[in-house]
mmCIF file of C-alpha atoms and ligand atoms in Angstrom:
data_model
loop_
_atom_site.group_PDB
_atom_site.id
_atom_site.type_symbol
_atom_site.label_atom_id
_atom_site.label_comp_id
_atom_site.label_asym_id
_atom_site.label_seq_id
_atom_site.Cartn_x
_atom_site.Cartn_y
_atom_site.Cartn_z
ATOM 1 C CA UNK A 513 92.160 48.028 -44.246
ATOM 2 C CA UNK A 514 89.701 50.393 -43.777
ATOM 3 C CA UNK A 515 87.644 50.718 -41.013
ATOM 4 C CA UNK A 516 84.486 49.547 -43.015
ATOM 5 C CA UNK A 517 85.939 46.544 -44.390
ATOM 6 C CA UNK A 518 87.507 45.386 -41.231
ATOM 7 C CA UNK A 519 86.767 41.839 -40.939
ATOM 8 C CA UNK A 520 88.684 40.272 -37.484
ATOM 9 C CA UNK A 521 85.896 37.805 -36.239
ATOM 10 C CA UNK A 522 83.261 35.727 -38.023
ATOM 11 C CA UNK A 523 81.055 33.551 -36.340
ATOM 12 C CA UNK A 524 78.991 30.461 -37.975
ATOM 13 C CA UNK A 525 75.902 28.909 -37.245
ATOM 14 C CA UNK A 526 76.715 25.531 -38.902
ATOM 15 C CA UNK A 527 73.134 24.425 -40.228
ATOM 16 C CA UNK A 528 71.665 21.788 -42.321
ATOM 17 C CA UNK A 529 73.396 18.470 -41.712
ATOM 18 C CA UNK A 530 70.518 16.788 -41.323
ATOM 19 C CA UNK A 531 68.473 17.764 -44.437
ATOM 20 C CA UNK A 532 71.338 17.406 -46.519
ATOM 21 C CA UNK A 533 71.359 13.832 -45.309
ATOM 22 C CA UNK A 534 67.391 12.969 -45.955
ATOM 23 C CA UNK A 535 68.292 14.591 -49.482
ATOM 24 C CA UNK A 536 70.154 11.637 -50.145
ATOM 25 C CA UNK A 537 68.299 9.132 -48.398
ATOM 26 C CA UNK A 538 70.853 8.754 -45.597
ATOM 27 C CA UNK A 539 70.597 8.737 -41.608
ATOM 28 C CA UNK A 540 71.245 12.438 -40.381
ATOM 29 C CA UNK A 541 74.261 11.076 -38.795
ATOM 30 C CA UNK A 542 75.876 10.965 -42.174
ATOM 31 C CA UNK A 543 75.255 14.517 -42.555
ATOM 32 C CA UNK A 544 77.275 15.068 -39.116
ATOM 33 C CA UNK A 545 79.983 13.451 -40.472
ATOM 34 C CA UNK A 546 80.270 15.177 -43.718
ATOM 35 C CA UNK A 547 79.756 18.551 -41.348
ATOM 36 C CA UNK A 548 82.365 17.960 -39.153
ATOM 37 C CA UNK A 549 85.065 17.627 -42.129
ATOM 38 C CA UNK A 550 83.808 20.733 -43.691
ATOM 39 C CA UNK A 551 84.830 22.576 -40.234
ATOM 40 C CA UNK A 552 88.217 21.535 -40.646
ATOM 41 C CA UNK A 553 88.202 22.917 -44.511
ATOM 42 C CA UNK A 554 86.802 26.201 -43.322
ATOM 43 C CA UNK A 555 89.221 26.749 -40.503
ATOM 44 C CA UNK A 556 91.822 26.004 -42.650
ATOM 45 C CA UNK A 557 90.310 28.719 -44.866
ATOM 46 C CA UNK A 558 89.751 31.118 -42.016
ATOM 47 C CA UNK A 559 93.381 30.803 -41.346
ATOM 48 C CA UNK A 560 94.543 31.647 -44.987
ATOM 49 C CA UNK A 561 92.478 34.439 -44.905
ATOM 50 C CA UNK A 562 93.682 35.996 -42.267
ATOM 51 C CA UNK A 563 90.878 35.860 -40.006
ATOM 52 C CA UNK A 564 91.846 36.510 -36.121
ATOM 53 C CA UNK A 565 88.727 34.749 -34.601
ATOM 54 C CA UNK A 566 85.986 31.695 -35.913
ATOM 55 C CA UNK A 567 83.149 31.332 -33.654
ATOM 56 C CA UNK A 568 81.330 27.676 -34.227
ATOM 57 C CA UNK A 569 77.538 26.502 -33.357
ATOM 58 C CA UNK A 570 78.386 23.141 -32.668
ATOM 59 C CA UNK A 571 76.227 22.070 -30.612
ATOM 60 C CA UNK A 572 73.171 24.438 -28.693
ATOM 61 C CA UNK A 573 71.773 23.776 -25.002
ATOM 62 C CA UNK A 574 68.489 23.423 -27.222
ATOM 63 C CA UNK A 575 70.175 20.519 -28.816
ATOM 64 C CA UNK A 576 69.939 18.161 -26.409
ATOM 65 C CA UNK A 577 66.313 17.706 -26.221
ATOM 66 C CA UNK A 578 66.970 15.760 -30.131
ATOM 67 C CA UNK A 579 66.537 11.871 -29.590
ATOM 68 C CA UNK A 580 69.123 10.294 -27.585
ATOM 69 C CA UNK A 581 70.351 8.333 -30.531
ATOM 70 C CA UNK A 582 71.471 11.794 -32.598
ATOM 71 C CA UNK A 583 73.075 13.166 -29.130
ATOM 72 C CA UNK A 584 75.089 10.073 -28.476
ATOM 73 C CA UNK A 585 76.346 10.301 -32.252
ATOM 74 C CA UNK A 586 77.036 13.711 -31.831
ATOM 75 C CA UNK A 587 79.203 13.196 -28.935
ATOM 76 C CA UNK A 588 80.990 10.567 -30.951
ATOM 77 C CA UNK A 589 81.932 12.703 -33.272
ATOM 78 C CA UNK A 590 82.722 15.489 -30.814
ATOM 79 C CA UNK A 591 85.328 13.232 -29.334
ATOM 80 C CA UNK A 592 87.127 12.064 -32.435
ATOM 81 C CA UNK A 593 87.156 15.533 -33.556
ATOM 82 C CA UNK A 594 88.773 16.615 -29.979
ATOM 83 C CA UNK A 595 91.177 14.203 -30.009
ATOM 84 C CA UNK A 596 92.207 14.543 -33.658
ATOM 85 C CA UNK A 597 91.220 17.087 -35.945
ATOM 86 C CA UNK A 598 91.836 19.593 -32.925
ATOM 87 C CA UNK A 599 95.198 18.500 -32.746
ATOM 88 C CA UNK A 600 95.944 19.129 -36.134
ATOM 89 C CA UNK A 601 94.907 22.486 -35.349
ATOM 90 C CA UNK A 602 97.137 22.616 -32.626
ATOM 91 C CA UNK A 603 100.315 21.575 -34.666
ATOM 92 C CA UNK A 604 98.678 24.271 -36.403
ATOM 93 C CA UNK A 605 99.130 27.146 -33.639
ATOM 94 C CA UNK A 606 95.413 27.705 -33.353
ATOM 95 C CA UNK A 607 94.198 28.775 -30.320
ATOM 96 C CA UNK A 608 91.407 26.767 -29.251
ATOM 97 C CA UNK A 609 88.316 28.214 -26.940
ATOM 98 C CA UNK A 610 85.097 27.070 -26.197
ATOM 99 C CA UNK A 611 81.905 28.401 -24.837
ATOM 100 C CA UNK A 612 78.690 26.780 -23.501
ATOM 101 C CA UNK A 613 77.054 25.227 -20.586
ATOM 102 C CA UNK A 614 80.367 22.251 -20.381
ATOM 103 C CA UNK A 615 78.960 20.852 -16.819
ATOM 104 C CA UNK A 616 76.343 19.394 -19.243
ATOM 105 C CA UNK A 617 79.073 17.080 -21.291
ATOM 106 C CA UNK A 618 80.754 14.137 -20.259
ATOM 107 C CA UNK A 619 83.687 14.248 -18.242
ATOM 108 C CA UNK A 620 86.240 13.153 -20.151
ATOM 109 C CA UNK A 621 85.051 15.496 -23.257
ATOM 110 C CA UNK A 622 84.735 18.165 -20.690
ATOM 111 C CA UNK A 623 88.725 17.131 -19.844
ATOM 112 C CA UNK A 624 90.179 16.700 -23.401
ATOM 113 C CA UNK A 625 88.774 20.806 -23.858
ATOM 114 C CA UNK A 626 90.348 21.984 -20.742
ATOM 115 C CA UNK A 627 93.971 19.968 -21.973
ATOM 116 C CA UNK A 628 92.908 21.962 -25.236
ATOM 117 C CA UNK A 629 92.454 25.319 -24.341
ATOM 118 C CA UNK A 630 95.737 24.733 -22.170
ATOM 119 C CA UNK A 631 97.799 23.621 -24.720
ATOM 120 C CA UNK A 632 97.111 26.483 -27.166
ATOM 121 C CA UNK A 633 96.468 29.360 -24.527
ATOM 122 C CA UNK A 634 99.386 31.309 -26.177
ATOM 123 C CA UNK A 635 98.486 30.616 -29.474
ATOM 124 C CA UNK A 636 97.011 33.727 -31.051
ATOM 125 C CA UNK A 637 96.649 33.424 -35.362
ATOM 126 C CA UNK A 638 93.678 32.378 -35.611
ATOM 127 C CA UNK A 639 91.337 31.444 -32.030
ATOM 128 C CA UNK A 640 88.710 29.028 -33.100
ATOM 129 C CA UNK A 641 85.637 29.419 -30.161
ATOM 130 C CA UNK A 642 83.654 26.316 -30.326
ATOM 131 C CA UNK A 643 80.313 26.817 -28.997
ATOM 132 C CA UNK A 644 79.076 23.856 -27.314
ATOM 133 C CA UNK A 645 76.251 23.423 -25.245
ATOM 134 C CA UNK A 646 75.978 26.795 -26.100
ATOM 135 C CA UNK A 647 73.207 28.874 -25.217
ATOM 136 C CA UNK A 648 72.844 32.713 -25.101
ATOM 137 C CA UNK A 649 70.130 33.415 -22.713
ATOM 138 C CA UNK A 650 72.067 30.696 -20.397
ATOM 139 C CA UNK A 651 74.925 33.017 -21.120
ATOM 140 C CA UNK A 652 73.384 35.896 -19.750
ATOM 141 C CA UNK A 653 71.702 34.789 -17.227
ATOM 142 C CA UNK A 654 74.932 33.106 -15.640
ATOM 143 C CA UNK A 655 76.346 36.790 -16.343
ATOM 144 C CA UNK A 656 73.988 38.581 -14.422
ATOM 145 C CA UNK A 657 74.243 36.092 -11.346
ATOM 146 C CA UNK A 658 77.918 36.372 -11.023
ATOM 147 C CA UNK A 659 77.307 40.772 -11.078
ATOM 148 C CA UNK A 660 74.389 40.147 -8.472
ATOM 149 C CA UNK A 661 77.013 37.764 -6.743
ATOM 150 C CA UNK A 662 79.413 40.289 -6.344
ATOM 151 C CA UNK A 663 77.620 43.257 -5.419
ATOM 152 C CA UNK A 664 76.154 41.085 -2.516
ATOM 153 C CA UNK A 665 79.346 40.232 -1.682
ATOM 154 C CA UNK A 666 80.170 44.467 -1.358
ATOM 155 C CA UNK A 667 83.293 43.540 -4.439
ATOM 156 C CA UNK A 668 81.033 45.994 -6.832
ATOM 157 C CA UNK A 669 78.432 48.687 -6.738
ATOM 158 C CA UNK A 670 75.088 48.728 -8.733
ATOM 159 C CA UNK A 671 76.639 52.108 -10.350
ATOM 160 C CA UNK A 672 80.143 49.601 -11.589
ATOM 161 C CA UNK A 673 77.839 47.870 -13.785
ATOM 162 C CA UNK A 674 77.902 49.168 -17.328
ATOM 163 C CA UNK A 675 78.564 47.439 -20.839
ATOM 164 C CA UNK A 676 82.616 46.558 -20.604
ATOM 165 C CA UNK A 677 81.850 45.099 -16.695
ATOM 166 C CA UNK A 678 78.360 42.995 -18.435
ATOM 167 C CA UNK A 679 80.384 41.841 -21.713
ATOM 168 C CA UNK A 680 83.691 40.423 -19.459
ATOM 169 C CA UNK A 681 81.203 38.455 -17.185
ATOM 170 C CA UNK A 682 80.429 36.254 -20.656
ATOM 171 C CA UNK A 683 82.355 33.232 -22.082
ATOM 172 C CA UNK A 684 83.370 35.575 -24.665
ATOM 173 C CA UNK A 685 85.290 37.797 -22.521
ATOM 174 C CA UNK A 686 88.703 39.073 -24.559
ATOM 175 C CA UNK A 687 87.062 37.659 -27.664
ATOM 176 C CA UNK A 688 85.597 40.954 -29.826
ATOM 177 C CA UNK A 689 82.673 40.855 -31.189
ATOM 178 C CA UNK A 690 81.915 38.970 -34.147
ATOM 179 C CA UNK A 691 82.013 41.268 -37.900
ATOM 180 C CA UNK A 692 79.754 39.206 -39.929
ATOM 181 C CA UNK A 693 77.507 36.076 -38.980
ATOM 182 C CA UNK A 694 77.059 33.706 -41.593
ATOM 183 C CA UNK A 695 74.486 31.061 -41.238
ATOM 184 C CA UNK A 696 73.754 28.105 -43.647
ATOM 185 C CA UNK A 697 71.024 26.081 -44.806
ATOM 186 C CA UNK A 698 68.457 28.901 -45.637
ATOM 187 C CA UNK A 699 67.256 29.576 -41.899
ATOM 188 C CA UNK A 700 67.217 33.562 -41.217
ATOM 189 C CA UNK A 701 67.192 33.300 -37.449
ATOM 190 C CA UNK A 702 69.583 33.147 -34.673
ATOM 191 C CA UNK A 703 68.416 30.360 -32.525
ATOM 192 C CA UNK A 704 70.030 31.340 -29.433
ATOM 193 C CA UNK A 705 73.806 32.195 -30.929
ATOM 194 C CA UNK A 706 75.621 34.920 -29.027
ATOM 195 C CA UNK A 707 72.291 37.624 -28.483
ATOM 196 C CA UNK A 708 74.503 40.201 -26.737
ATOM 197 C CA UNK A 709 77.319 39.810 -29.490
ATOM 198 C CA UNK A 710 76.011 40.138 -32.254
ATOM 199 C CA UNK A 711 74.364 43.294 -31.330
ATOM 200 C CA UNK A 712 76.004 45.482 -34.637
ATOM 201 C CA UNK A 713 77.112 42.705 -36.515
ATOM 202 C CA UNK A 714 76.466 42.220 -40.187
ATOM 203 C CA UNK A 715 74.290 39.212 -41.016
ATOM 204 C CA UNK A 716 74.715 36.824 -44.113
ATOM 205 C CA UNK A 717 72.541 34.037 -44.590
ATOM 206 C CA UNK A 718 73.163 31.011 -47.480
ATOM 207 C CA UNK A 719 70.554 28.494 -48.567
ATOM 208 C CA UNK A 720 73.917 26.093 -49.142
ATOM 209 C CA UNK A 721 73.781 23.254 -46.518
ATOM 210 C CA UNK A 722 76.652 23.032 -43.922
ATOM 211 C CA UNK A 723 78.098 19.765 -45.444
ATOM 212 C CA UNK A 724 78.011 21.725 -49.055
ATOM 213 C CA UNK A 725 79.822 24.937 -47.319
ATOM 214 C CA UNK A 726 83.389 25.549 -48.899
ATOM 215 C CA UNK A 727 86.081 27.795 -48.820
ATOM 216 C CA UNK A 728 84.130 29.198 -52.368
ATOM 217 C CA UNK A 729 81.433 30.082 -50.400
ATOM 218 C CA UNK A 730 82.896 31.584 -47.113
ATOM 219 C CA UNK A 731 84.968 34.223 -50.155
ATOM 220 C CA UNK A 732 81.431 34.855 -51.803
ATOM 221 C CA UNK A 733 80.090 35.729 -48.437
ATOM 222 C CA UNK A 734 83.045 37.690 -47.213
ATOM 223 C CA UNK A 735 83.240 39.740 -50.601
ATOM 224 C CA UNK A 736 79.431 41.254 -50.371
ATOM 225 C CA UNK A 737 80.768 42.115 -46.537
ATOM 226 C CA UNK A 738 83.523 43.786 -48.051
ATOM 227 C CA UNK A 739 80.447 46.161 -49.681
ATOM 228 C CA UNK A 740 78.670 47.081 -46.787
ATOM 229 C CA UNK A 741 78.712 50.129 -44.744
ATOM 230 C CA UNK A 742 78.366 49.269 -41.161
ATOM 231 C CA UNK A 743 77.006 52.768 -39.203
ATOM 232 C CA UNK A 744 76.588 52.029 -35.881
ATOM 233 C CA UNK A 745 73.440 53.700 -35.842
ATOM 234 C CA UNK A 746 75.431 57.057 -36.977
ATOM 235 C CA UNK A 747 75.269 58.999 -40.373
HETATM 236 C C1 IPE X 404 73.255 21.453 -37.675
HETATM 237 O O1 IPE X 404 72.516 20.662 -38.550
HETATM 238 C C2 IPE X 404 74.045 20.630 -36.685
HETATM 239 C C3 IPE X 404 73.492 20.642 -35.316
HETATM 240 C C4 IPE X 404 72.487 21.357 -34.901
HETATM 241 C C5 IPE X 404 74.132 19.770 -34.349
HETATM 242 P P1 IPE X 404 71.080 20.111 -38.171
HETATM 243 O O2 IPE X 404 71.230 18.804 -37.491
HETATM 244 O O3 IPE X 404 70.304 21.136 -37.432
HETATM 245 O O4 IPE X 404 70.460 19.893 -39.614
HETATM 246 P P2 IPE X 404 68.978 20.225 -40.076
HETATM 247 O O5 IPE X 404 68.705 21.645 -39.713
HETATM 248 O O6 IPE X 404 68.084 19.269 -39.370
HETATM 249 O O7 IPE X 404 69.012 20.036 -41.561
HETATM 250 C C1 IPE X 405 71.303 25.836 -34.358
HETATM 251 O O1 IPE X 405 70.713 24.987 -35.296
HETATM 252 C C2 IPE X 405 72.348 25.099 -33.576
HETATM 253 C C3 IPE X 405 73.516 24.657 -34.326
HETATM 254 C C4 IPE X 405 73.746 24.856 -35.591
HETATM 255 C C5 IPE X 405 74.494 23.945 -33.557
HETATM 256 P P1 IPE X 405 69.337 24.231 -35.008
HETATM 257 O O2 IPE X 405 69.048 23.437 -36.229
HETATM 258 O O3 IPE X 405 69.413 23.518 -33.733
HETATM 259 O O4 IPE X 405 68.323 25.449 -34.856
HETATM 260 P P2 IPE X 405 66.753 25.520 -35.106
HETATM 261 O O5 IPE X 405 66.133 24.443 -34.300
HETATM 262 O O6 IPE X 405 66.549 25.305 -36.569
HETATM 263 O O7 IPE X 405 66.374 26.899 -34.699
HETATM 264 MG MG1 MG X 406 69.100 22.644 -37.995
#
């Protein structure tokens, strides 16, 4: 592959469950449900295509200010999906990660994604990072304490701190930085989705709702990345 079309990491902002739900005249939880099978499809697809690294939105610090109802669905669903569609992936020798604010999530989901990340920690196909209670401005902020930490502590000088020391103070320390960011449902923003990563990454956005994503889709997207000349600001 050339350097251009390199493609190692691609991370998703999942988006639309709930209007794809009202569409039909069902309860927004439906449109969770439907979402969280079309994760499995698409990992399965990220696999087969020889993708290294799949970076989810699953769930955003921002997302817990939604009505209590939605939340305590969404954690349903987060635990079924831990405790079996994640250990599919597992039979599957995925590597499982996640990133996000986890102190905010129950204990016992907070528990089955420890056992998870241990069980697949040598695992290294495909690593599927599942952001949960995910925020990036949390992310930084959290990064910047633990620098100021140190240096008070005398462990590193002011002059140590530079862009390798910043990135490997994130949850996404050892992952690269995503290629191409896909995000569904129409929305062109980033609400809060890895700022610092995705600093020279290559944006794709698809009016197609999460729970109407497919393995089609992802290949449409990933072709028209295939045709873009990423510069890195040179000529
Ligand atoms: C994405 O779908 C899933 C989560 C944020 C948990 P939404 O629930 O945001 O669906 P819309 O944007 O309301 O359609
Ligand atoms: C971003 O979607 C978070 C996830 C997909 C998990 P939102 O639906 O929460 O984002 P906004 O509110 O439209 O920006
Ligand atoms: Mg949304």
């Amino acid at each position: 592959m050339t350097e251009k079309s390199e493609l190692k990491h691609i991370a998703i902002i999942m988006d639309g469950n709930g209007r794809w739900a009202t569409k039909r005249g069902l309860p927004r939880s439906l449109g969770h449900k439907k979402g969280a099978e079309v994760v499995k499809e698409i990992t399965k697809a990220a696999a087969e295509k020889g993708i290294k690294f799949l970076t989810l939105y699953a769930f955003s610090t921002e997302n817990w200010q939604r009505s209590e109802e939605e939340v305590s669905y969404l954690m349903t669903l987060l635990r079924q999906y831990l405790k079996s569609d994640l250990q599919e992936l597992k039979e599957n020798k995925v590597r499982i990660r996640f990133i996000g604010e986890r102190y905010m999530l129950d204990q016992d989901i907070q528990q089955l994604m420890t056992d998870l990340e241990r069980q697949t920690a040598s695992y290294d196909k495909l690593t599927v990072c599942i952001a949960l209670s995910y925020g990036s401005r949390h992310e930084i902020v959290a990064a910047a304490k633990k620098i100021a930490t140190q240096v008070k502590n005398g462990d590193i000088s002011p002059e140590d701190i530079d862009i390798n020391l910043f990135s490997d103070m994130l949850y996404t320390k050892d992952i690269p930085d995503p290629d191409l960011l896909i995000r569904t449902s129409g929305e062109q923003r980033l609400s809060n989705y890895l700022l610092w990563q995705l600093a020279y990454s290559e944006l794709a956005f698809t009016d197609v709702l999460w729970p109407d994503f497919s393995a089609q889709e992802l290949q449409r997207l990933i072709d028209n990345y295939q045709t873009r000349e990423r510069r890195y600001g040179k000529v």
